CSV table of C-alpha atoms and ligand atoms in Angstrom, one decimal:
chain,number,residue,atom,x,y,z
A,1,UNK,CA,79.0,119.6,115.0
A,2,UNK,CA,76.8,121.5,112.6
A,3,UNK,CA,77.9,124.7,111.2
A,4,UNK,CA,74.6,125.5,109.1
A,5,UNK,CA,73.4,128.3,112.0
A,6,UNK,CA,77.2,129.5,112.5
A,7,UNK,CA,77.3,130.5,108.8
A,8,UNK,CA,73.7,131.9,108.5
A,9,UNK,CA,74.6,134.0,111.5
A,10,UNK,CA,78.1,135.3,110.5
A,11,UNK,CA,76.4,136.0,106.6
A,12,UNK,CA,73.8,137.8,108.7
A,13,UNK,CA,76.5,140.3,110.4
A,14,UNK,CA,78.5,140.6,107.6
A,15,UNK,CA,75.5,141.4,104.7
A,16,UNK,CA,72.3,142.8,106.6
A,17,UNK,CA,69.9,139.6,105.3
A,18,UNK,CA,70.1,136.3,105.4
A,19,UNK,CA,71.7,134.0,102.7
A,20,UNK,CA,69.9,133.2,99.2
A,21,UNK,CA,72.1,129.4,99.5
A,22,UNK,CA,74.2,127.5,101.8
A,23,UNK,CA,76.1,125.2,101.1
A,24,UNK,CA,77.6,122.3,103.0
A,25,UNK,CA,81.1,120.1,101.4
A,26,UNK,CA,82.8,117.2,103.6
A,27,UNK,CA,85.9,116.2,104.3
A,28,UNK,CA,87.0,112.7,103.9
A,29,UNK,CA,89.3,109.6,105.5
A,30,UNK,CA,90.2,106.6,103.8
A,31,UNK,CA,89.4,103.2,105.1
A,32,UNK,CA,91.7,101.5,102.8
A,33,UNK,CA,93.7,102.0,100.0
A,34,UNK,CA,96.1,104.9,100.1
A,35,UNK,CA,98.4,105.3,96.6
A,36,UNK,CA,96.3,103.4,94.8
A,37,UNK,CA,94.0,106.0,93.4
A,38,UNK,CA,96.8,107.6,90.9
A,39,UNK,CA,97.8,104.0,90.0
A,40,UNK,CA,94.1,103.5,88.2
A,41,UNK,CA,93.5,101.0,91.1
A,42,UNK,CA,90.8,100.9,94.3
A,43,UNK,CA,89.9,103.6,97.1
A,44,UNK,CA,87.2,102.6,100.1
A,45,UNK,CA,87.0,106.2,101.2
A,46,UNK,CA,84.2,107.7,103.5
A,47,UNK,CA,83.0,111.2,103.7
A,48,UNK,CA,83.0,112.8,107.1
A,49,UNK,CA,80.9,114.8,109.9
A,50,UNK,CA,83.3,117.9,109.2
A,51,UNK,CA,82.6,119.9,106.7
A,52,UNK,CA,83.0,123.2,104.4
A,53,UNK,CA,79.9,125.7,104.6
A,54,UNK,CA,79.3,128.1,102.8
A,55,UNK,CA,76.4,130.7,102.8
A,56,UNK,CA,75.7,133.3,99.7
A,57,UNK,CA,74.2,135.7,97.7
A,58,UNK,CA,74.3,136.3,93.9
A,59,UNK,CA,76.1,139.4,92.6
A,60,UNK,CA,75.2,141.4,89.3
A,61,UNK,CA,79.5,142.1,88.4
A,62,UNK,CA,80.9,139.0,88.2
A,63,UNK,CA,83.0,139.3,91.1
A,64,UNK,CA,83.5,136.5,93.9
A,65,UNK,CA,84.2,137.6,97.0
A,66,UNK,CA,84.2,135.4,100.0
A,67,UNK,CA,85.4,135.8,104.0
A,68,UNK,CA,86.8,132.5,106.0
A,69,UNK,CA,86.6,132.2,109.1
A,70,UNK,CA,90.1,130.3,109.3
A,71,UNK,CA,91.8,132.7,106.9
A,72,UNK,CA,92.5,136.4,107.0
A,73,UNK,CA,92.4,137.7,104.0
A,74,UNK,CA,89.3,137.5,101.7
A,75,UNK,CA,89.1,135.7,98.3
A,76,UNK,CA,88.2,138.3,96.1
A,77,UNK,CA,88.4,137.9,92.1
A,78,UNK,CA,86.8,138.9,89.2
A,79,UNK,CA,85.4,136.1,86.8
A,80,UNK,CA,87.1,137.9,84.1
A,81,UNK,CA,90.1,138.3,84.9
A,82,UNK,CA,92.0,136.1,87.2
A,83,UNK,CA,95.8,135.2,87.2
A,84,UNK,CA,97.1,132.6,89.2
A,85,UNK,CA,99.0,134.7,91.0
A,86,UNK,CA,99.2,133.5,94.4
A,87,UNK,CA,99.7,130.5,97.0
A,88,UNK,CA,96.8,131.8,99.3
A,89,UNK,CA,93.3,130.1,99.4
A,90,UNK,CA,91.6,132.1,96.9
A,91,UNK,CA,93.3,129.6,94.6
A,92,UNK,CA,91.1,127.3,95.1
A,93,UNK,CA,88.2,129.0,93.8
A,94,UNK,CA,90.0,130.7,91.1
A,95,UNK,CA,90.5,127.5,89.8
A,96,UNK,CA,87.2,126.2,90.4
A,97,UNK,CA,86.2,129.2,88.2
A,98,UNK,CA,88.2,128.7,85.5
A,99,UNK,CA,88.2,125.0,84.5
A,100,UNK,CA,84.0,125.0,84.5
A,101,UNK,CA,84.2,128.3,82.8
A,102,UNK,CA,86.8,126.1,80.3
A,103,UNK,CA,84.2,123.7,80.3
A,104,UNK,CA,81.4,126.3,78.6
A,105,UNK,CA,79.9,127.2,81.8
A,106,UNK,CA,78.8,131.1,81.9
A,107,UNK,CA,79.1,131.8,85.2
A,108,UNK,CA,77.9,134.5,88.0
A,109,UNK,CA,79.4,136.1,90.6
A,110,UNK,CA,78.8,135.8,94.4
A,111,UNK,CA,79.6,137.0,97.8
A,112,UNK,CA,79.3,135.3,101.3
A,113,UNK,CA,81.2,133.7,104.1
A,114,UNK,CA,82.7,130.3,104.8
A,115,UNK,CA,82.9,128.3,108.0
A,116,UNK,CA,84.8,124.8,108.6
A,117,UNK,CA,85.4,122.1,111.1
A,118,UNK,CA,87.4,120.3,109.0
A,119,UNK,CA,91.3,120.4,109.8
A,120,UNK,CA,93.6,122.5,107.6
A,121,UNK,CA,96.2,120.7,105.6
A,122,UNK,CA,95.8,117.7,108.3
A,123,UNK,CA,95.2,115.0,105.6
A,124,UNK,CA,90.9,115.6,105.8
A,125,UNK,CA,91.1,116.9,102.3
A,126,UNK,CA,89.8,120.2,103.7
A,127,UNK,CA,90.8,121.1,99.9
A,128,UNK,CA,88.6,119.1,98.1
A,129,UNK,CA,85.8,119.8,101.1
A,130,UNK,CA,86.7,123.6,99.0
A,131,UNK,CA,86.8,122.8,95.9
A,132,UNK,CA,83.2,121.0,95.7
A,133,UNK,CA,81.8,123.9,98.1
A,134,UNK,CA,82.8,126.5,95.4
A,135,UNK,CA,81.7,124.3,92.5
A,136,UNK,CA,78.2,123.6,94.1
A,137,UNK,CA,78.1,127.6,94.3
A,138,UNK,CA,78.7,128.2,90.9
A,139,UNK,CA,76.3,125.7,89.9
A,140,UNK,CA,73.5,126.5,91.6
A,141,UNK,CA,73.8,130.1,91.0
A,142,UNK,CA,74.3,129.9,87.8
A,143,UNK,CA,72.0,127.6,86.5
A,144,UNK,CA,73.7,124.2,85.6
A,145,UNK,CA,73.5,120.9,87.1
A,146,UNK,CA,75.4,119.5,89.7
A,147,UNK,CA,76.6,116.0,88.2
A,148,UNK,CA,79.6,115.3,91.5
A,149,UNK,CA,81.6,112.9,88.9
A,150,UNK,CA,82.0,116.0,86.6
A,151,UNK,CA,82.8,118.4,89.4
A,152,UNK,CA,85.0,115.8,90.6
A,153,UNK,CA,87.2,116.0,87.8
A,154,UNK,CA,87.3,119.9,87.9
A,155,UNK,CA,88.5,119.5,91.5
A,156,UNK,CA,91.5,117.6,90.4
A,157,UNK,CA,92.4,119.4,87.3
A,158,UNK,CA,92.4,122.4,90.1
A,159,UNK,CA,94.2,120.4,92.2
A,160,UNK,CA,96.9,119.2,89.4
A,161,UNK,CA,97.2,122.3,87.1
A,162,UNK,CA,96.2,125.3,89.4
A,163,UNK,CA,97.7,124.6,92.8
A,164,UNK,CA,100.3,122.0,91.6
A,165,UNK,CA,99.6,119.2,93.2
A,166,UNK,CA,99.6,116.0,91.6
A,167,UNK,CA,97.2,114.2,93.5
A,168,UNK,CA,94.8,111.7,92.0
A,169,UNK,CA,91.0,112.0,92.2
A,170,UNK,CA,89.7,109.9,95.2
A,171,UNK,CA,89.3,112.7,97.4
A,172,UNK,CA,87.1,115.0,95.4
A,173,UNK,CA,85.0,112.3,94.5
A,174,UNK,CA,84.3,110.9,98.0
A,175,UNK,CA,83.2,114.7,99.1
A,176,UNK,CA,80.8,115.3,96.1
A,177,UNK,CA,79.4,111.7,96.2
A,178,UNK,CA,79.5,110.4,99.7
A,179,UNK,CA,76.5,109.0,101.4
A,180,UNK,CA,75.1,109.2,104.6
A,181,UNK,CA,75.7,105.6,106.3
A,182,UNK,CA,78.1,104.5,103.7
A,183,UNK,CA,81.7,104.2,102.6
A,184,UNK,CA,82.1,104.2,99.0
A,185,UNK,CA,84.2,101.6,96.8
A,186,UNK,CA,85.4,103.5,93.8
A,187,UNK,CA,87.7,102.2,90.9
A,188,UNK,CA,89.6,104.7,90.5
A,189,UNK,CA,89.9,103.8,86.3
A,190,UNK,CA,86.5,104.3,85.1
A,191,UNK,CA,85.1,106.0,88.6
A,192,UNK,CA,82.4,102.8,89.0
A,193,UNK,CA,81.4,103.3,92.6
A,194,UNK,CA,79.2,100.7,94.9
A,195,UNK,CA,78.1,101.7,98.7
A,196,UNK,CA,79.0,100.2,101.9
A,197,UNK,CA,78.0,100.7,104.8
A,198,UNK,CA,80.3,99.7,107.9
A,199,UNK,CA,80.3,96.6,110.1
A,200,UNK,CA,77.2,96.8,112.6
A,201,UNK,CA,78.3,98.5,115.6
A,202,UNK,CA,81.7,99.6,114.9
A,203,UNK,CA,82.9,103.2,114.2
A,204,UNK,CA,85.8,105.1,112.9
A,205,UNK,CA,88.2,107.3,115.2
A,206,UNK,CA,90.3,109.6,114.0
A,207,UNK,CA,93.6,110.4,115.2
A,208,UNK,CA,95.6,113.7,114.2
A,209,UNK,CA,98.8,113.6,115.3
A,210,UNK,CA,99.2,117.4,114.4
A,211,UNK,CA,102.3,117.0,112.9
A,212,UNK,CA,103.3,117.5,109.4
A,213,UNK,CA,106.3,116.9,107.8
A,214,UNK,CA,108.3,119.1,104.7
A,215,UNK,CA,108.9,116.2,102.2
A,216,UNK,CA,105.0,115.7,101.8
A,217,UNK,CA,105.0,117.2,98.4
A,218,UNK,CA,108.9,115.7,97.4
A,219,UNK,CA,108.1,112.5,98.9
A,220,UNK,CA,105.0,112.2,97.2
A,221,UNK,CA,106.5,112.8,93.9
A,222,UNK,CA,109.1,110.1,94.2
A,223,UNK,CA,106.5,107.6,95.1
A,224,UNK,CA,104.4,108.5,91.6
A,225,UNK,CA,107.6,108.4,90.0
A,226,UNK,CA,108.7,104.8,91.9
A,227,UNK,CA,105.1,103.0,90.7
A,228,UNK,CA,105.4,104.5,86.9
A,229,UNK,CA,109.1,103.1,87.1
A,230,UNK,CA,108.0,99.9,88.1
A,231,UNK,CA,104.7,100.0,85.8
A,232,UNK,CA,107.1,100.3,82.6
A,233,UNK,CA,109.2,97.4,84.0
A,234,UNK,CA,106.3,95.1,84.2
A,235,UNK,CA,104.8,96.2,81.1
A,236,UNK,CA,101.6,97.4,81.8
A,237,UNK,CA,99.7,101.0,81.8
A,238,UNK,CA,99.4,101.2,85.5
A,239,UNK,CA,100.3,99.1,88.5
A,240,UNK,CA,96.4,98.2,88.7
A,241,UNK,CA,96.9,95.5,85.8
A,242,UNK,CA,99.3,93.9,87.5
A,243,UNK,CA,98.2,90.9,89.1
A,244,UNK,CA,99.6,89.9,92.8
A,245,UNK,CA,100.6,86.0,91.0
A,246,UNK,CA,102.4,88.0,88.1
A,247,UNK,CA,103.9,90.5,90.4
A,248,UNK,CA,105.5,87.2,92.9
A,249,UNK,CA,106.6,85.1,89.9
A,250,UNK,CA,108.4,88.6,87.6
A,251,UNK,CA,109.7,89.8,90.9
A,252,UNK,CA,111.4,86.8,92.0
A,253,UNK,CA,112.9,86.3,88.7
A,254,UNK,CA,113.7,89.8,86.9
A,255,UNK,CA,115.8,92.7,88.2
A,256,UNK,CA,114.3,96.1,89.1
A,257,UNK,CA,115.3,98.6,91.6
A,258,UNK,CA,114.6,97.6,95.4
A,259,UNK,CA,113.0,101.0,95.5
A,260,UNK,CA,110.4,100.7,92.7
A,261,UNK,CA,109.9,97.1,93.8
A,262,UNK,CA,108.8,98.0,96.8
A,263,UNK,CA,106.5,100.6,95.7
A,264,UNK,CA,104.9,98.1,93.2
A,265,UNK,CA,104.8,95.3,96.5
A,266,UNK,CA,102.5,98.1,98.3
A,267,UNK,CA,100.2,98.8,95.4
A,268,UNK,CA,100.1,95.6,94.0
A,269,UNK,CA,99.0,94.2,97.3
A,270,UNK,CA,97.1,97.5,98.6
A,271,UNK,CA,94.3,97.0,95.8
A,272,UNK,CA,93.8,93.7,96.5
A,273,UNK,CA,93.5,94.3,100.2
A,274,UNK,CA,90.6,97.1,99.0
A,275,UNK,CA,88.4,94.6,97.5
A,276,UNK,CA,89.1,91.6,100.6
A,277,UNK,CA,88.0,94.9,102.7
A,278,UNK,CA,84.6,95.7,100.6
A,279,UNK,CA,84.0,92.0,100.9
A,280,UNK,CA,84.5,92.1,104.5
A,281,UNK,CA,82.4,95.3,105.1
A,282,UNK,CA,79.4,93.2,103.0
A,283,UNK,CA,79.4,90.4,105.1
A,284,UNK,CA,79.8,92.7,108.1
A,285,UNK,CA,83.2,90.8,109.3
A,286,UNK,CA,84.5,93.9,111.7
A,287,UNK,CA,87.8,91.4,112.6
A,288,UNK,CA,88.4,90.9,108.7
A,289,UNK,CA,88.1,94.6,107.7
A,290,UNK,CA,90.1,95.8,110.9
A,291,UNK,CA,93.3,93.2,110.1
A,292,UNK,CA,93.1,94.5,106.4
A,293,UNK,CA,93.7,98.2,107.8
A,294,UNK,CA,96.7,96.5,109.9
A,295,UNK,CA,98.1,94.9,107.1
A,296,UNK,CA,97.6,98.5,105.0
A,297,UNK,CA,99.4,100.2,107.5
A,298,UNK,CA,102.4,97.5,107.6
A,299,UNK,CA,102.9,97.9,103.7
A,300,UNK,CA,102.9,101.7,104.0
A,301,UNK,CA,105.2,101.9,106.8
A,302,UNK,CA,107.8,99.3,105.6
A,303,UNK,CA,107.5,99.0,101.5
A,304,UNK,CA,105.7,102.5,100.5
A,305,UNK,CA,107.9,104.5,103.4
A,306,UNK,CA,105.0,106.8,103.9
A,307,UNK,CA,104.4,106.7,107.2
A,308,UNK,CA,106.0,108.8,110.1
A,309,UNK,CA,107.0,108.1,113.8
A,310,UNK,CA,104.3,110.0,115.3
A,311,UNK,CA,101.3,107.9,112.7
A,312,UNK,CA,103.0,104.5,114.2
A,313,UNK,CA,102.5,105.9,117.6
A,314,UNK,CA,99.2,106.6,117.1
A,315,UNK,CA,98.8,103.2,115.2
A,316,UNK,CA,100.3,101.6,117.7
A,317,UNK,CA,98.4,103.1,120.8
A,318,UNK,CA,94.7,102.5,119.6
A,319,UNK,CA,95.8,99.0,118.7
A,320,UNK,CA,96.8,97.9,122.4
A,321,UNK,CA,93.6,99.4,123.3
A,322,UNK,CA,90.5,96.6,123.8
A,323,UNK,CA,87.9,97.2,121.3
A,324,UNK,CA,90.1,98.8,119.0
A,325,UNK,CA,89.9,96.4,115.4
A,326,UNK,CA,92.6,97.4,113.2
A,327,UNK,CA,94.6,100.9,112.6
A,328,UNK,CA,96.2,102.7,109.9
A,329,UNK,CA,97.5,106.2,108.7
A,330,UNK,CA,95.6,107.8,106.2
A,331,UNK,CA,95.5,109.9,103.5
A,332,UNK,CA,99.1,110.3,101.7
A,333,UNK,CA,101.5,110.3,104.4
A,334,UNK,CA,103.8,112.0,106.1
A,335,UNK,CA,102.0,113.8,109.2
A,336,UNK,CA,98.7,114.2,109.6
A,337,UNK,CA,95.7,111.4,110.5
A,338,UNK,CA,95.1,108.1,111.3
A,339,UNK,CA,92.2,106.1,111.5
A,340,UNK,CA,91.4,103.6,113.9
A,341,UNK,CA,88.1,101.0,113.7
A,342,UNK,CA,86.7,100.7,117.3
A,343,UNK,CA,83.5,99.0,118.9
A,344,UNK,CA,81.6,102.0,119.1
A,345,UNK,CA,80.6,101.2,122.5
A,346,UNK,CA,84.2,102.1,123.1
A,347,UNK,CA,85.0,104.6,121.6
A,348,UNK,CA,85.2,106.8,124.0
A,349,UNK,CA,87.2,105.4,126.3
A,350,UNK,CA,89.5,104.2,123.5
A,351,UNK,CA,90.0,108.3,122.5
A,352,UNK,CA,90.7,109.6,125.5
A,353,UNK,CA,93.4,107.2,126.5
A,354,UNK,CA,94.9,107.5,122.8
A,355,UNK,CA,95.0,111.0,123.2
A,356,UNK,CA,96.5,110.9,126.6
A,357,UNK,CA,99.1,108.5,126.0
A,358,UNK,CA,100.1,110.1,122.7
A,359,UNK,CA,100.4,113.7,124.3
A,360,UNK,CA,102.7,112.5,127.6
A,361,UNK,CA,104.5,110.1,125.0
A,362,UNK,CA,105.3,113.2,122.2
A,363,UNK,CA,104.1,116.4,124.2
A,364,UNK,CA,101.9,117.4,121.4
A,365,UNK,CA,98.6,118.0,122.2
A,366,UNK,CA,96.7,115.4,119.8
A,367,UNK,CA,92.7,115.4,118.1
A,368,UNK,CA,90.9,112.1,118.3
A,369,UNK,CA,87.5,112.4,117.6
A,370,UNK,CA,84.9,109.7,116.5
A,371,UNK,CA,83.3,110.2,113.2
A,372,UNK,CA,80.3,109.0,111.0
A,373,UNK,CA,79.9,108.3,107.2
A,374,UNK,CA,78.0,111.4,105.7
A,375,UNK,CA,76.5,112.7,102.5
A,376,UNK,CA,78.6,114.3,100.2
A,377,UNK,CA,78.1,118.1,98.8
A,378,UNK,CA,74.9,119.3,99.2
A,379,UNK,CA,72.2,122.4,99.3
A,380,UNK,CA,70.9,122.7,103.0
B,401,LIG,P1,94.1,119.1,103.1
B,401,LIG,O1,93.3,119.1,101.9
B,401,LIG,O2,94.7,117.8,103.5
B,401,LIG,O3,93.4,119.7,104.3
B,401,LIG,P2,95.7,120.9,101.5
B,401,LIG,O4,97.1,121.5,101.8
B,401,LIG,O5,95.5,120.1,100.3
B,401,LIG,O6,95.4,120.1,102.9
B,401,LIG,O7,94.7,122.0,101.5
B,401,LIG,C1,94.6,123.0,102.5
B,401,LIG,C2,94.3,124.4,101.9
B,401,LIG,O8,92.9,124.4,101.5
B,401,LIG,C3,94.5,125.5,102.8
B,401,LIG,O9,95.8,125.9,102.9
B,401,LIG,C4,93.6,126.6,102.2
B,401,LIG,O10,94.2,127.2,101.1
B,401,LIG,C5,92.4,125.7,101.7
B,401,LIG,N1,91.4,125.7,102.7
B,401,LIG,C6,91.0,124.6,103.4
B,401,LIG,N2,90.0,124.9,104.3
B,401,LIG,C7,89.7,126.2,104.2
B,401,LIG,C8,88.8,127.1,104.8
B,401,LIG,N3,88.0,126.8,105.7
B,401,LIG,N4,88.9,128.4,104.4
B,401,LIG,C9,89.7,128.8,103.4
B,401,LIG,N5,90.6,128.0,102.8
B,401,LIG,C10,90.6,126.7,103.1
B,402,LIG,MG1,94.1,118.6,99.9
């Protein structure tokens, strides 16, 4: 789907004129990797055919004032004085405003309207998909370059020390740098990135369970705390320089908590499993990258305790499905997607009979949809 005429249109209604800039800023699943991105290790993330538009027009006061279509109230701040004062969504662009204005940028105001197709709060990093949107705005309007590494790290410090959330920067840099076609191998340490594209004739499905559950932010914070335990125990920085031989021989011989154990067992294995997968994906072995995602989902469920009952079902219902090469949740935990890689040429079928068994097995009304690799935040 392609919002580009929806927000033209609804900026028409709203201003009289058409747009001086539109915007458009994806969402994102991860192939493989999940936890690893705050443990300085490897993320094989894709950007998404859902995105954030937005379409504006400069303003001469320094305010930014913006309508959603999936929120009710406006954002509507002025670049001069902003508290953080709230949990709504205007937070996001606050934020964005304040870190580049921290980082020297003079900045101008602007007004339009956003559209999305990207799934609130479903694990899509709709946030992010916000984040970049806003920070394209701002960069475009006001005269700077767009460098999506830079921008990146705005989005988390947003993220981390505006909304307080302590995620780690995988997702913002998959929407500002994605490419069309391609997954992208990052190294999460020093943000090194190389391109992949997907097996020949394969595709990823996506599989929201639409279900969400409360310890996402608690659950996520014992899990940092679990890897940082265990990253002091082995002596190292972060659980990325711990090598899967070091990690079999220490564990077997030294005594740390089963809990921090475990998390270590996930990530240790988790970044190795990212780079087997890149390898795969380069020498276009589907079966190799689709057993991988298995394996992923295994250590999540069972070591990382991320995973719920409804993203096993899911898991578990595109696997038993012909065509279907591996499966996984995604994202970090707790509700929202997973992904499944399928033979595109059954696709399809494989979605309707996921979403059909999964809605008479849980009587929630699912979202599986097939998606492609896109570019990451961009003019249009
Ligand atoms: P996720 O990033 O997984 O979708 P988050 O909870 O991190 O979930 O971010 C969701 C928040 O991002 C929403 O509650 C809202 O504040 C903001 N947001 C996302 N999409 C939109 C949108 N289209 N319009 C306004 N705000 C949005
Ligand atoms: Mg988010």
């Amino acid at each position: 789907m392609n919002l580009k005429h929806e927000v033209r249109k609804e900026f028409y209604d709203r201003y009289g004129s058409w747009p001086d800039l539109v915007v458009r800023s994806p969402g994102r699943v991860n192939l493989i990797g999940e936890h690893t991105d705050y443990n300085d290790g490897y993320v094989l993330p894709m950007a998404i055919d859902r995105a954030v538009w937005i379409a504006v027009r400069s303003r001469e006061d320094r305010r930014v004032r913006v309508h959603s279509s999936q929120q009710s109230d406006p954002c509507d701040f002025a670049l001069d004085d902003f508290p953080n004062s709230d949990s709504g969504w205007s937070e996001y662009l606050k934020g964005m405003a304040k870190f580049l204005q921290d980082a020297g940028h003079a900045l101008v105001g602007w007004e339009g309207v956003m559209c999305s197709d990207i799934p609130i709060s479903s694990g899509l990093s709709s946030s992010a998909a916000v984040e970049m949107a806003a920070g394209l705005v701002f960069s475009e309007l006001s005269g700077f370059p767009f460098d999506g590494t830079a921008m990146a790290r705005i989005g988390q410090r947003v993220e981390n020390d505006w909304i307080g959330a302590k995620t780690g920067i995988m997702d913002q840099v998959i929407c500002a740098n994605g490419r069309e076609g391609a997954a992208l191998l990052l190294d999460c340490r020093d943000l090194s990135s190389e391109s992949i594209a997907l097996p020949p004739n394969t595709i990823v499905l996506v599989m929201n369970t639409k279900t969400r559950h409360d310890h996402r932010t608690s659950g996520y914070a014992d899990r940092r705390a679990s890897c940082e335990t265990a990253a002091a125990f082995f002596g190292v920085s972060h659980l990325r320089d711990l090598s899967v031989e070091e990690f079999d021989v220490r564990s077997r011989t030294e005594s740390l908590d089963a809990r921090s154990l475990q998390c270590a067992r996930h990530v240790v294995f988790e970044n190795e499993r990212v780079l087997a997968a890149a390898e795969a994906m380069r020498s276009a072995e589907a079966a190799d990258l689709g057993r991988l995602m298995d394996a992923s989902h295994t250590s999540l469920r069972d070591d990382f305790q991320v995973s719920t009952r409804e993203l096993n079902l899911m898991v578990e219902l595109s696997r038993a499905q012909p065509g279907c090469l591996g499966a996984r949740m995604t994202g970090g935990g707790f509700g929202g997607c997973a992904i499944a890689l399928v033979q595109t040429a059954k696709a399809e079928e494989i979605a309707s009979t996921v979403s059909a068994n999964y809605q008479s097995a849980t009587q929630i009304t699912p979202d599986v949809f097939t998606t492609r690799p896109s570019c990451g935040t961009s003019v249009v």
